[in-house]
Amino acid sequence: NAATIEAFCRSALIASDIWARRIKLKERFNLRNGREEARVWALDSIRKNFEATSFGLDPLKALGRAYALFCEHFVKHHPNANSDFLATTGLSLEAYFACASLIVAHVLNVTPQSVNEQPPKVGIFHATKCIEGTNAVLKQTFSRYMDLESLSVLDFKKLLSNGKDPDDETAPGAFDYNVFREHPILRTDDQRAIVIDPVLFTEKILAGPLFRLLKSKSGRTEQNELFNSFGRAFESYTGAIFTTMFQHRPQRLYLPVRGKDKHGNSIEITDAALDYGRAIFLFEFKAVWIREDKMLTDDPMNYVKHLQQKYGLDPDGGNEKGVAQLAKVINNLAHSEWSCDHLVIDPHAKLFPILLVNDPLVSTPLHGEFLAEEFKRLLVPDGVSDRNLLKKGTWKIVPLIVMSIQDLEDMETSAHHFCLREFLSDYSTTCPGRVVSVHNFMSTSAKYKNRLKHSRFVVEHSQKALDKADALMRGEEV
């Protein structure tokens, strides 16, 4: 029916235009000042577009990562984490993930058998009837979890508007959508409930415990300590995956790389390194978050500066993070300002600087290219070869590679079927401009896409969370 097709196309174009206006894509991505500036100005629009349209991480995988991060690594670096979380929420960390596991397994219908279904199925459940006839421990624990994670329609309306005029829906920033991140479950007066968006629910699993703890801390010092503890937990979690991957070839892995400065003081060179002789892979791990109020502002450079503060050289304070750290390391090693304790870098080696991040949206289109240019600017190379390799002394350095922790998880078991060195070399050669992300290269490459396996490391920790849910259903305290 031609009329129906035309009406549908008009509707789709109208919706697309409204969305482009909302994320400022039209005004950001214009060529008035050239392509390069347009790409930089559009960074926050591109990020918001991918944030709102991607399927996100599989909830079952999110359970595994989050359980390992908080219940095994975070508690080591922040010893009071469990008691603080219990005092703040009325739940232990393990009880929190046990309840989240019940939602994932029984409501989202995500099980080891259905893990490949995208997007995950969602379903309505009854917050009280679903636990009728069960034990007292489960009733009390799950009810407390629902109090924390769900809101009624009226509560959502109140928090969304935050006192603003509900009739002025078109005003910029009229609604605070973060309320859906903080409370991803909608509950009606008769206690029916539904997960509003599986992506937001998954994000809450991954970061919810940390931000619950942050809300209980009023002082900046205490909050910074929590962020630092999470950063160290992320480093040890990432290190555990690397250790698993190289358990049969431990001589290749340095975790971390230690060394000395020119005064003989002991320093940390990088978070990790892989030694393949003439190919050296240097990793810097970063677990930071981008602030919502830095995106889609009137000035697109606000987001650019924020990216530099989080992952590069702070243009205001001069602090060095991620990309800037990698550039500094290579410069100092090349000029013999620093030396490694055990890692020996061949004078004619090719170096692969890699930024490994917790935030998957940092590897969305244009971000990898932008950060690679930042690395090049801060490195101040002696020259650039016709193959886009940077030169520093006798070393050749590939453009910066940005990887997410999900990319590493995907390669943990998959790397048994191909060499990690080969994969990263192929990516670097195939995508020299870094416009294509590691994830997209991995999932579309004819050479690798059919050789990917679920991470055994993540699956084992997902099972631990599900085991806690099983114990809770048997009436055991967790």
Tab-separated table of C-alpha atoms in Angstrom:
chain	number	residue	atom	x	y	z
A	1	ASN	CA	0.000	0.000	0.000
A	2	ALA	CA	1.791	3.092	-1.283
A	3	ALA	CA	-0.045	5.461	1.071
A	4	THR	CA	0.882	3.372	4.124
A	5	ILE	CA	4.514	3.171	3.017
A	6	GLU	CA	4.645	6.941	2.506
A	7	ALA	CA	3.066	7.619	5.908
A	8	PHE	CA	5.529	5.266	7.590
A	9	CYS	CA	8.517	6.889	5.883
A	10	ARG	CA	7.316	10.367	6.872
A	11	SER	CA	6.922	9.217	10.480
A	12	ALA	CA	10.397	7.672	10.499
A	13	LEU	CA	11.968	10.832	9.070
A	14	ILE	CA	10.146	13.038	11.579
A	15	ALA	CA	11.302	10.855	14.475
A	16	SER	CA	14.849	10.862	13.110
A	17	ASP	CA	14.811	14.652	12.804
A	18	ILE	CA	13.517	15.089	16.365
A	19	TRP	CA	16.232	12.759	17.654
A	20	ALA	CA	18.965	14.565	15.703
A	21	ARG	CA	17.803	17.873	17.188
A	22	ARG	CA	17.709	16.447	20.704
A	23	ILE	CA	21.330	15.254	20.548
A	24	LYS	CA	22.408	18.379	18.595
A	25	LEU	CA	23.756	16.244	15.769
A	26	LYS	CA	22.756	18.687	13.037
A	27	GLU	CA	24.354	21.711	14.628
A	28	ARG	CA	27.440	19.795	15.761
A	29	PHE	CA	28.221	17.859	12.607
A	30	ASN	CA	28.560	20.550	9.961
A	31	LEU	CA	31.452	21.231	7.626
A	32	ARG	CA	31.631	25.022	7.929
A	33	ASN	CA	35.098	24.828	9.485
A	34	GLY	CA	36.239	21.609	7.838
A	35	ARG	CA	35.850	17.899	8.437
A	36	GLU	CA	38.358	17.596	11.281
A	37	GLU	CA	36.681	20.229	13.449
A	38	ALA	CA	33.248	18.774	12.678
A	39	ARG	CA	34.420	15.377	13.946
A	40	VAL	CA	35.686	16.870	17.198
A	41	TRP	CA	32.568	18.971	17.744
A	42	ALA	CA	30.297	15.969	17.139
A	43	LEU	CA	31.945	13.729	19.759
A	44	ASP	CA	29.273	14.181	22.435
A	45	SER	CA	26.434	13.819	19.899
A	46	ILE	CA	27.907	10.577	18.600
A	47	ARG	CA	28.327	9.287	22.155
A	48	LYS	CA	24.717	10.091	23.092
A	49	ASN	CA	23.457	8.480	19.896
A	50	PHE	CA	25.255	5.195	20.619
A	51	GLU	CA	24.315	5.338	24.298
A	52	ALA	CA	20.616	5.470	23.441
A	53	THR	CA	20.529	3.037	20.530
A	54	SER	CA	22.863	0.181	21.477
A	55	PHE	CA	21.778	-3.095	23.084
A	56	GLY	CA	24.382	-2.664	25.807
A	57	LEU	CA	26.164	-5.482	27.573
A	58	ASP	CA	24.402	-8.807	27.990
A	59	PRO	CA	22.872	-8.814	31.512
A	60	LEU	CA	24.332	-12.232	32.343
A	61	LYS	CA	27.822	-11.028	31.414
A	62	ALA	CA	27.241	-7.843	33.402
A	63	LEU	CA	26.430	-9.982	36.443
A	64	GLY	CA	29.728	-11.830	36.137
A	65	ARG	CA	31.843	-8.694	35.774
A	66	ALA	CA	30.016	-6.789	38.511
A	67	TYR	CA	30.140	-9.695	40.971
A	68	ALA	CA	33.886	-10.111	40.438
A	69	LEU	CA	34.550	-6.378	40.610
A	70	PHE	CA	32.624	-5.651	43.796
A	71	CYS	CA	32.519	-8.925	45.740
A	72	GLU	CA	36.113	-10.010	45.071
A	73	HIS	CA	38.231	-6.984	44.076
A	74	PHE	CA	36.545	-3.850	45.447
A	75	VAL	CA	36.293	-5.307	48.954
A	76	LYS	CA	40.078	-5.875	48.946
A	77	HIS	CA	40.817	-2.242	48.159
A	78	HIS	CA	37.999	-0.827	50.300
A	79	PRO	CA	37.765	-3.167	53.333
A	80	ASN	CA	34.649	-1.459	54.741
A	81	ALA	CA	32.741	-1.778	51.466
A	82	ASN	CA	30.412	-4.578	52.588
A	83	SER	CA	29.594	-3.097	55.988
A	84	ASP	CA	29.100	0.382	54.463
A	85	PHE	CA	26.833	-1.025	51.761
A	86	LEU	CA	24.829	-2.979	54.336
A	87	ALA	CA	24.424	0.138	56.487
A	88	THR	CA	23.375	2.181	53.453
A	89	THR	CA	20.999	-0.237	51.747
A	90	GLY	CA	20.112	-2.943	54.238
A	91	LEU	CA	21.666	-5.514	51.890
A	92	SER	CA	25.075	-7.101	51.641
A	93	LEU	CA	26.839	-6.802	48.291
A	94	GLU	CA	26.278	-10.501	47.633
A	95	ALA	CA	22.573	-10.205	48.517
A	96	TYR	CA	22.269	-7.287	46.096
A	97	PHE	CA	23.716	-9.340	43.244
A	98	ALA	CA	21.661	-12.390	44.257
A	99	CYS	CA	18.475	-10.338	43.813
A	100	ALA	CA	19.743	-8.874	40.548
A	101	SER	CA	20.403	-12.463	39.422
A	102	LEU	CA	16.785	-13.387	40.125
A	103	ILE	CA	15.613	-10.517	37.902
A	104	VAL	CA	18.070	-11.453	35.142
A	105	ALA	CA	17.250	-15.172	35.177
A	106	HIS	CA	13.487	-15.065	35.759
A	107	VAL	CA	12.297	-11.715	34.399
A	108	LEU	CA	14.649	-10.795	31.572
A	109	ASN	CA	14.690	-14.476	30.573
A	110	VAL	CA	18.452	-14.375	30.190
A	111	THR	CA	19.936	-17.778	30.990
A	112	PRO	CA	23.003	-19.632	29.704
A	113	GLN	CA	20.641	-21.175	27.129
A	114	SER	CA	19.120	-17.873	25.942
A	115	VAL	CA	22.202	-15.679	26.296
A	116	ASN	CA	22.411	-15.072	22.528
A	117	GLU	CA	18.942	-13.525	22.304
A	118	GLN	CA	19.241	-9.828	21.458
A	119	PRO	CA	17.644	-7.780	22.792
A	120	PRO	CA	16.827	-9.750	25.960
A	121	LYS	CA	13.151	-10.506	26.537
A	122	VAL	CA	11.403	-8.499	29.218
A	123	GLY	CA	8.337	-9.420	31.202
A	124	ILE	CA	5.918	-8.200	33.833
A	125	PHE	CA	6.190	-9.774	37.255
A	126	HIS	CA	4.409	-9.297	40.554
A	127	ALA	CA	6.713	-7.915	43.227
A	128	THR	CA	4.926	-9.641	46.112
A	129	LYS	CA	3.173	-12.661	44.571
A	130	CYS	CA	6.415	-13.927	43.049
A	131	ILE	CA	7.799	-14.514	46.545
A	132	GLU	CA	4.615	-15.746	48.217
A	133	GLY	CA	5.093	-19.105	49.913
A	134	THR	CA	8.869	-18.743	49.953
A	135	ASN	CA	11.140	-18.453	52.975
A	136	ALA	CA	11.389	-15.385	55.217
A	137	VAL	CA	14.975	-14.601	54.191
A	138	LEU	CA	14.090	-14.384	50.510
A	139	LYS	CA	10.954	-12.315	51.210
A	140	GLN	CA	12.806	-9.784	53.330
A	141	THR	CA	15.838	-9.539	51.054
A	142	PHE	CA	13.964	-9.274	47.740
A	143	SER	CA	11.455	-6.793	49.165
A	144	ARG	CA	14.321	-4.587	50.291
A	145	TYR	CA	15.915	-4.854	46.860
A	146	MET	CA	12.660	-3.814	45.178
A	147	ASP	CA	12.363	-0.824	47.528
A	148	LEU	CA	15.825	0.285	46.407
A	149	GLU	CA	15.519	-0.315	42.665
A	150	SER	CA	11.893	0.468	41.807
A	151	LEU	CA	9.584	3.488	41.826
A	152	SER	CA	5.880	4.076	41.275
A	153	VAL	CA	4.508	6.087	38.356
A	154	LEU	CA	3.879	9.092	40.610
A	155	ASP	CA	7.384	8.936	42.062
A	156	PHE	CA	8.871	8.789	38.570
A	157	LYS	CA	6.793	11.794	37.513
A	158	LYS	CA	7.883	13.772	40.548
A	159	LEU	CA	11.585	13.007	40.166
A	160	LEU	CA	11.590	13.415	36.386
A	161	SER	CA	10.217	16.932	36.452
A	162	ASN	CA	12.187	17.894	39.579
A	163	GLY	CA	9.791	20.770	40.232
A	164	LYS	CA	9.778	22.019	36.621
A	165	ASP	CA	6.690	22.840	34.620
A	166	PRO	CA	5.399	19.550	33.119
A	167	ASP	CA	3.804	21.514	30.247
A	168	ASP	CA	7.199	22.774	29.070
A	169	GLU	CA	8.461	19.439	27.766
A	170	THR	CA	10.505	21.030	24.987
A	171	ALA	CA	12.734	23.116	27.274
A	172	PRO	CA	16.369	21.947	27.313
A	173	GLY	CA	17.041	19.801	30.336
A	174	ALA	CA	13.363	19.800	31.296
A	175	PHE	CA	13.571	16.254	32.599
A	176	ASP	CA	16.239	14.421	34.572
A	177	TYR	CA	16.426	11.050	32.819
A	178	ASN	CA	19.026	9.767	35.293
A	179	VAL	CA	16.112	8.708	37.485
A	180	PHE	CA	15.685	5.718	35.135
A	181	ARG	CA	19.316	4.747	35.733
A	182	GLU	CA	18.920	4.953	39.499
A	183	HIS	CA	15.581	3.098	39.530
A	184	PRO	CA	15.345	0.838	36.457
A	185	ILE	CA	12.157	-0.944	37.639
A	186	LEU	CA	8.612	0.480	37.437
A	187	ARG	CA	6.149	-0.740	40.071
A	188	THR	CA	2.399	-0.088	40.041
A	189	ASP	CA	0.106	0.359	43.027
A	190	ASP	CA	-1.049	-3.262	42.770
A	191	GLN	CA	2.622	-4.377	42.907
A	192	ARG	CA	3.011	-5.405	39.274
A	193	ALA	CA	6.492	-4.494	38.074
A	194	ILE	CA	8.595	-4.378	34.930
A	195	VAL	CA	12.190	-3.584	34.027
A	196	ILE	CA	11.805	-0.357	32.042
A	197	ASP	CA	14.890	-0.855	29.882
A	198	PRO	CA	17.261	-3.856	30.058
A	199	VAL	CA	20.186	-1.617	29.040
A	200	LEU	CA	19.667	0.727	31.982
A	201	PHE	CA	19.119	-2.234	34.302
A	202	THR	CA	22.420	-3.707	33.130
A	203	GLU	CA	24.206	-0.395	33.705
A	204	LYS	CA	22.789	-0.333	37.234
A	205	ILE	CA	24.191	-3.802	37.910
A	206	LEU	CA	27.640	-2.658	36.756
A	207	ALA	CA	27.859	0.599	38.699
A	208	GLY	CA	24.941	0.680	41.146
A	209	PRO	CA	26.774	-0.422	44.326
A	210	LEU	CA	29.490	2.210	43.884
A	211	PHE	CA	27.039	5.078	43.401
A	212	ARG	CA	24.920	3.884	46.323
A	213	LEU	CA	28.021	4.164	48.498
A	214	LEU	CA	28.914	7.555	47.021
A	215	LYS	CA	25.497	8.947	47.957
A	216	SER	CA	26.118	7.990	51.578
A	217	LYS	CA	29.349	10.015	51.663
A	218	SER	CA	29.012	13.783	52.002
A	219	GLY	CA	32.692	14.707	51.982
A	220	ARG	CA	34.722	15.062	48.794
A	221	THR	CA	37.647	13.209	50.377
A	222	GLU	CA	35.527	10.147	51.191
A	223	GLN	CA	34.010	10.145	47.700
A	224	ASN	CA	37.434	10.381	46.081
A	225	GLU	CA	38.600	7.451	48.203
A	226	LEU	CA	35.700	5.373	46.861
A	227	PHE	CA	36.514	6.299	43.263
A	228	ASN	CA	40.175	5.450	43.865
A	229	SER	CA	39.224	2.109	45.410
A	230	PHE	CA	37.048	1.299	42.414
A	231	GLY	CA	39.881	2.273	40.081
A	232	ARG	CA	42.240	-0.112	41.872
A	233	ALA	CA	39.573	-2.826	41.827
A	234	PHE	CA	39.212	-2.354	38.065
A	235	GLU	CA	42.970	-2.669	37.662
A	236	SER	CA	43.115	-5.895	39.659
A	237	TYR	CA	40.051	-7.292	37.841
A	238	THR	CA	41.671	-6.532	34.483
A	239	GLY	CA	44.933	-7.988	35.737
A	240	ALA	CA	43.128	-11.188	36.757
A	241	ILE	CA	41.817	-11.607	33.203
A	242	PHE	CA	45.297	-11.073	31.757
A	243	THR	CA	46.716	-13.590	34.242
A	244	THR	CA	44.107	-16.130	33.151
A	245	MET	CA	44.894	-15.521	29.492
A	246	PHE	CA	48.644	-15.930	29.962
A	247	GLN	CA	48.741	-18.589	32.674
A	248	HIS	CA	50.622	-20.905	30.280
A	249	ARG	CA	52.920	-18.103	29.015
A	250	PRO	CA	53.563	-16.006	32.148
A	251	GLN	CA	56.950	-14.850	30.847
A	252	ARG	CA	55.205	-12.611	28.313
A	253	LEU	CA	53.120	-10.724	30.900
A	254	TYR	CA	54.304	-7.901	33.191
A	255	LEU	CA	51.653	-6.807	35.646
A	256	PRO	CA	52.397	-4.007	36.443
A	257	VAL	CA	55.636	-2.782	34.866
A	258	ARG	CA	57.935	-1.393	37.568
A	259	GLY	CA	61.030	0.707	37.053
A	260	LYS	CA	63.141	3.621	38.265
A	261	ASP	CA	63.430	7.285	37.382
A	262	LYS	CA	66.788	8.986	36.757
A	263	HIS	CA	67.199	9.579	40.503
A	264	GLY	CA	66.817	5.869	41.280
A	265	ASN	CA	63.331	6.223	42.762
A	266	SER	CA	61.004	3.255	42.270
A	267	ILE	CA	58.045	4.059	39.993
A	268	GLU	CA	55.252	2.285	38.125
A	269	ILE	CA	55.833	2.505	34.380
A	270	THR	CA	52.521	1.110	33.080
A	271	ASP	CA	49.650	-0.995	34.411
A	272	ALA	CA	50.600	-3.930	32.175
A	273	ALA	CA	52.826	-4.951	29.283
A	274	LEU	CA	53.054	-7.895	26.914
A	275	ASP	CA	56.522	-8.761	25.637
A	276	TYR	CA	56.695	-10.376	22.207
A	277	GLY	CA	60.315	-9.405	21.573
A	278	ARG	CA	60.168	-6.965	18.685
A	279	ALA	CA	56.527	-6.119	19.537
A	280	ILE	CA	55.780	-4.602	22.957
A	281	PHE	CA	52.217	-3.861	24.077
A	282	LEU	CA	51.920	-1.196	26.803
A	283	PHE	CA	48.582	-0.933	28.636
A	284	GLU	CA	47.121	1.813	30.768
A	285	PHE	CA	43.850	0.950	32.569
A	286	LYS	CA	41.247	3.640	33.286
A	287	ALA	CA	37.933	3.273	35.137
A	288	VAL	CA	36.369	6.732	35.077
A	289	TRP	CA	32.958	8.134	34.179
A	290	ILE	CA	31.952	10.985	31.903
A	291	ARG	CA	29.730	13.551	33.592
A	292	GLU	CA	26.284	13.984	32.082
A	293	ASP	CA	26.362	17.777	32.447
A	294	LYS	CA	29.440	17.989	30.215
A	295	MET	CA	27.585	16.647	27.176
A	296	LEU	CA	25.302	18.462	24.718
A	297	THR	CA	25.997	21.876	26.232
A	298	ASP	CA	25.968	25.027	24.088
A	299	ASP	CA	29.739	24.775	23.683
A	300	PRO	CA	30.881	21.393	22.244
A	301	MET	CA	34.379	22.048	23.585
A	302	ASN	CA	33.096	21.436	27.125
A	303	TYR	CA	32.895	17.727	26.336
A	304	VAL	CA	36.239	17.751	24.518
A	305	LYS	CA	37.962	19.324	27.539
A	306	HIS	CA	36.240	16.829	29.818
A	307	LEU	CA	37.572	13.950	27.685
A	308	GLN	CA	41.061	15.410	27.970
A	309	GLN	CA	40.685	15.722	31.763
A	310	LYS	CA	39.586	12.093	32.097
A	311	TYR	CA	41.806	10.433	29.512
A	312	GLY	CA	44.539	12.845	28.474
A	313	LEU	CA	46.235	16.033	29.592
A	314	ASP	CA	43.956	18.339	31.598
A	315	PRO	CA	44.109	21.673	29.725
A	316	ASP	CA	43.473	23.558	32.980
A	317	GLY	CA	45.144	21.598	35.774
A	318	GLY	CA	47.867	19.849	33.801
A	319	ASN	CA	47.093	16.424	35.314
A	320	GLU	CA	48.127	13.481	33.139
A	321	LYS	CA	45.749	10.578	32.632
A	322	GLY	CA	45.632	7.554	30.333
A	323	VAL	CA	46.774	8.787	26.938
A	324	ALA	CA	49.082	11.412	28.443
A	325	GLN	CA	50.598	8.798	30.757
A	326	LEU	CA	51.385	6.493	27.836
A	327	ALA	CA	52.986	9.339	25.870
A	328	LYS	CA	55.033	10.341	28.924
A	329	VAL	CA	56.177	6.757	29.530
A	330	ILE	CA	57.427	6.309	25.969
A	331	ASN	CA	59.130	9.705	25.949
A	332	ASN	CA	60.906	9.062	29.255
A	333	LEU	CA	61.991	5.556	28.239
A	334	ALA	CA	63.216	6.794	24.851
A	335	HIS	CA	65.266	9.561	26.491
A	336	SER	CA	66.596	7.220	29.224
A	337	GLU	CA	64.863	9.273	31.917
A	338	TRP	CA	63.204	6.085	33.137
A	339	SER	CA	64.242	2.440	33.047
A	340	CYS	CA	62.267	-0.792	33.469
A	341	ASP	CA	63.256	-3.284	36.171
A	342	HIS	CA	62.672	-6.481	34.204
A	343	LEU	CA	61.067	-5.653	30.861
A	344	VAL	CA	63.750	-5.248	28.205
A	345	ILE	CA	62.618	-3.252	25.158
A	346	ASP	CA	64.552	-4.017	21.988
A	347	PRO	CA	66.045	-0.862	20.387
A	348	HIS	CA	64.229	-1.702	17.164
A	349	ALA	CA	60.933	-2.739	18.742
A	350	LYS	CA	57.481	-1.706	17.606
A	351	LEU	CA	55.443	-0.334	20.526
A	352	PHE	CA	51.662	-0.655	20.802
A	353	PRO	CA	50.220	1.898	23.294
A	354	ILE	CA	46.783	0.709	24.464
A	355	LEU	CA	44.234	2.539	26.601
A	356	LEU	CA	41.917	-0.023	28.245
A	357	VAL	CA	38.750	1.596	29.615
A	358	ASN	CA	35.741	0.667	31.715
A	359	ASP	CA	33.426	2.953	29.708
A	360	PRO	CA	32.499	1.237	26.387
A	361	LEU	CA	31.253	4.513	24.893
A	362	VAL	CA	34.819	5.836	24.828
A	363	SER	CA	35.440	3.442	21.952
A	364	THR	CA	32.476	4.637	19.863
A	365	PRO	CA	33.197	6.183	16.432
A	366	LEU	CA	35.409	9.302	16.390
A	367	HIS	CA	36.517	8.836	20.023
A	368	GLY	CA	39.326	6.413	19.164
A	369	GLU	CA	40.494	8.734	16.397
A	370	PHE	CA	40.393	11.771	18.714
A	371	LEU	CA	42.352	10.059	21.498
A	372	ALA	CA	44.890	8.712	18.983
A	373	GLU	CA	45.468	12.290	17.798
A	374	GLU	CA	45.830	13.412	21.423
A	375	PHE	CA	48.444	10.720	21.987
A	376	LYS	CA	50.334	11.773	18.871
A	377	ARG	CA	50.248	15.433	19.944
A	378	LEU	CA	51.563	14.633	23.424
A	379	LEU	CA	54.191	12.180	22.192
A	380	VAL	CA	55.708	14.758	19.807
A	381	PRO	CA	57.116	12.056	17.497
A	382	ASP	CA	60.418	12.479	15.699
A	383	GLY	CA	58.592	11.634	12.484
A	384	VAL	CA	55.756	9.689	10.879
A	385	SER	CA	56.329	6.897	8.368
A	386	ASP	CA	54.270	6.386	5.218
A	387	ARG	CA	52.538	3.503	7.055
A	388	ASN	CA	51.284	5.911	9.744
A	389	LEU	CA	53.834	4.643	12.280
A	390	LEU	CA	55.191	7.224	14.718
A	391	LYS	CA	58.945	7.376	15.303
A	392	LYS	CA	60.592	7.993	18.649
A	393	GLY	CA	64.311	7.410	18.657
A	394	THR	CA	64.879	3.938	17.211
A	395	TRP	CA	61.350	2.785	18.093
A	396	LYS	CA	58.331	2.626	15.837
A	397	ILE	CA	55.040	3.318	17.581
A	398	VAL	CA	51.592	2.476	16.235
A	399	PRO	CA	48.737	4.980	16.742
A	400	LEU	CA	46.996	4.644	20.118
A	401	ILE	CA	44.534	1.749	20.419
A	402	VAL	CA	41.439	2.195	22.615
A	403	MET	CA	39.957	-1.020	24.036
A	404	SER	CA	37.033	-1.506	26.396
A	405	ILE	CA	37.042	-4.070	29.180
A	406	GLN	CA	34.352	-5.913	27.217
A	407	ASP	CA	36.815	-6.299	24.332
A	408	LEU	CA	39.319	-7.904	26.704
A	409	GLU	CA	36.636	-10.190	28.149
A	410	ASP	CA	35.636	-11.243	24.641
A	411	MET	CA	39.255	-12.157	23.893
A	412	GLU	CA	39.945	-13.990	27.171
A	413	THR	CA	38.784	-17.389	25.930
A	414	SER	CA	38.820	-16.513	22.218
A	415	ALA	CA	42.594	-15.943	22.378
A	416	HIS	CA	43.004	-19.714	22.747
A	417	HIS	CA	41.986	-19.864	19.089
A	418	PHE	CA	44.141	-16.985	17.826
A	419	CYS	CA	47.141	-14.996	19.029
A	420	LEU	CA	46.418	-11.713	20.827
A	421	ARG	CA	49.492	-10.203	19.226
A	422	GLU	CA	48.231	-11.183	15.791
A	423	PHE	CA	44.759	-9.756	16.494
A	424	LEU	CA	46.017	-6.366	17.718
A	425	SER	CA	48.511	-6.151	14.854
A	426	ASP	CA	45.758	-6.922	12.330
A	427	TYR	CA	43.487	-4.307	13.890
A	428	SER	CA	46.237	-1.710	13.868
A	429	THR	CA	47.014	-2.359	10.189
A	430	THR	CA	43.407	-2.652	9.011
A	431	CYS	CA	42.118	0.390	10.947
A	432	PRO	CA	45.063	2.834	10.985
A	433	GLY	CA	42.847	5.878	11.530
A	434	ARG	CA	41.162	4.249	14.557
A	435	VAL	CA	37.724	5.288	13.278
A	436	VAL	CA	36.561	1.657	13.575
A	437	SER	CA	36.540	0.388	17.160
A	438	VAL	CA	38.231	-2.806	18.336
A	439	HIS	CA	34.786	-4.244	19.080
A	440	ASN	CA	33.439	-3.557	15.587
A	441	PHE	CA	36.591	-4.887	13.937
A	442	MET	CA	36.410	-8.043	16.035
A	443	SER	CA	32.741	-8.701	15.310
A	444	THR	CA	32.859	-7.976	11.554
A	445	SER	CA	36.285	-9.277	10.535
A	446	ALA	CA	36.014	-12.399	8.388
A	447	LYS	CA	39.142	-13.684	10.104
A	448	TYR	CA	37.938	-13.327	13.701
A	449	LYS	CA	34.140	-13.021	13.943
A	450	ASN	CA	33.538	-16.785	13.881
A	451	ARG	CA	36.342	-17.516	16.346
A	452	LEU	CA	34.897	-15.553	19.267
A	453	LYS	CA	33.906	-17.455	22.413
A	454	HIS	CA	32.183	-16.373	25.597
A	455	SER	CA	34.658	-15.496	28.326
A	456	ARG	CA	35.103	-18.462	30.649
A	457	PHE	CA	36.339	-16.050	33.349
A	458	VAL	CA	33.124	-13.983	33.207
A	459	VAL	CA	30.889	-17.061	32.982
A	460	GLU	CA	32.441	-18.498	36.137
A	461	HIS	CA	31.666	-15.303	38.055
A	462	SER	CA	28.150	-15.099	36.591
A	463	GLN	CA	27.621	-18.596	37.995
A	464	LYS	CA	28.819	-17.427	41.418
A	465	ALA	CA	26.138	-14.703	41.416
A	466	LEU	CA	23.495	-17.223	40.314
A	467	ASP	CA	24.645	-19.596	43.066
A	468	LYS	CA	24.033	-16.810	45.603
A	469	ALA	CA	20.513	-16.421	44.215
A	470	ASP	CA	20.011	-20.161	44.581
A	471	ALA	CA	21.175	-19.990	48.206
A	472	LEU	CA	18.786	-17.108	48.855
A	473	MET	CA	15.884	-19.149	47.494
A	474	ARG	CA	16.851	-21.953	49.899
A	475	GLY	CA	16.570	-19.492	52.790
A	476	GLU	CA	20.288	-19.003	53.405
A	477	GLU	CA	21.636	-15.606	54.449
A	478	VAL	CA	23.929	-14.100	51.797
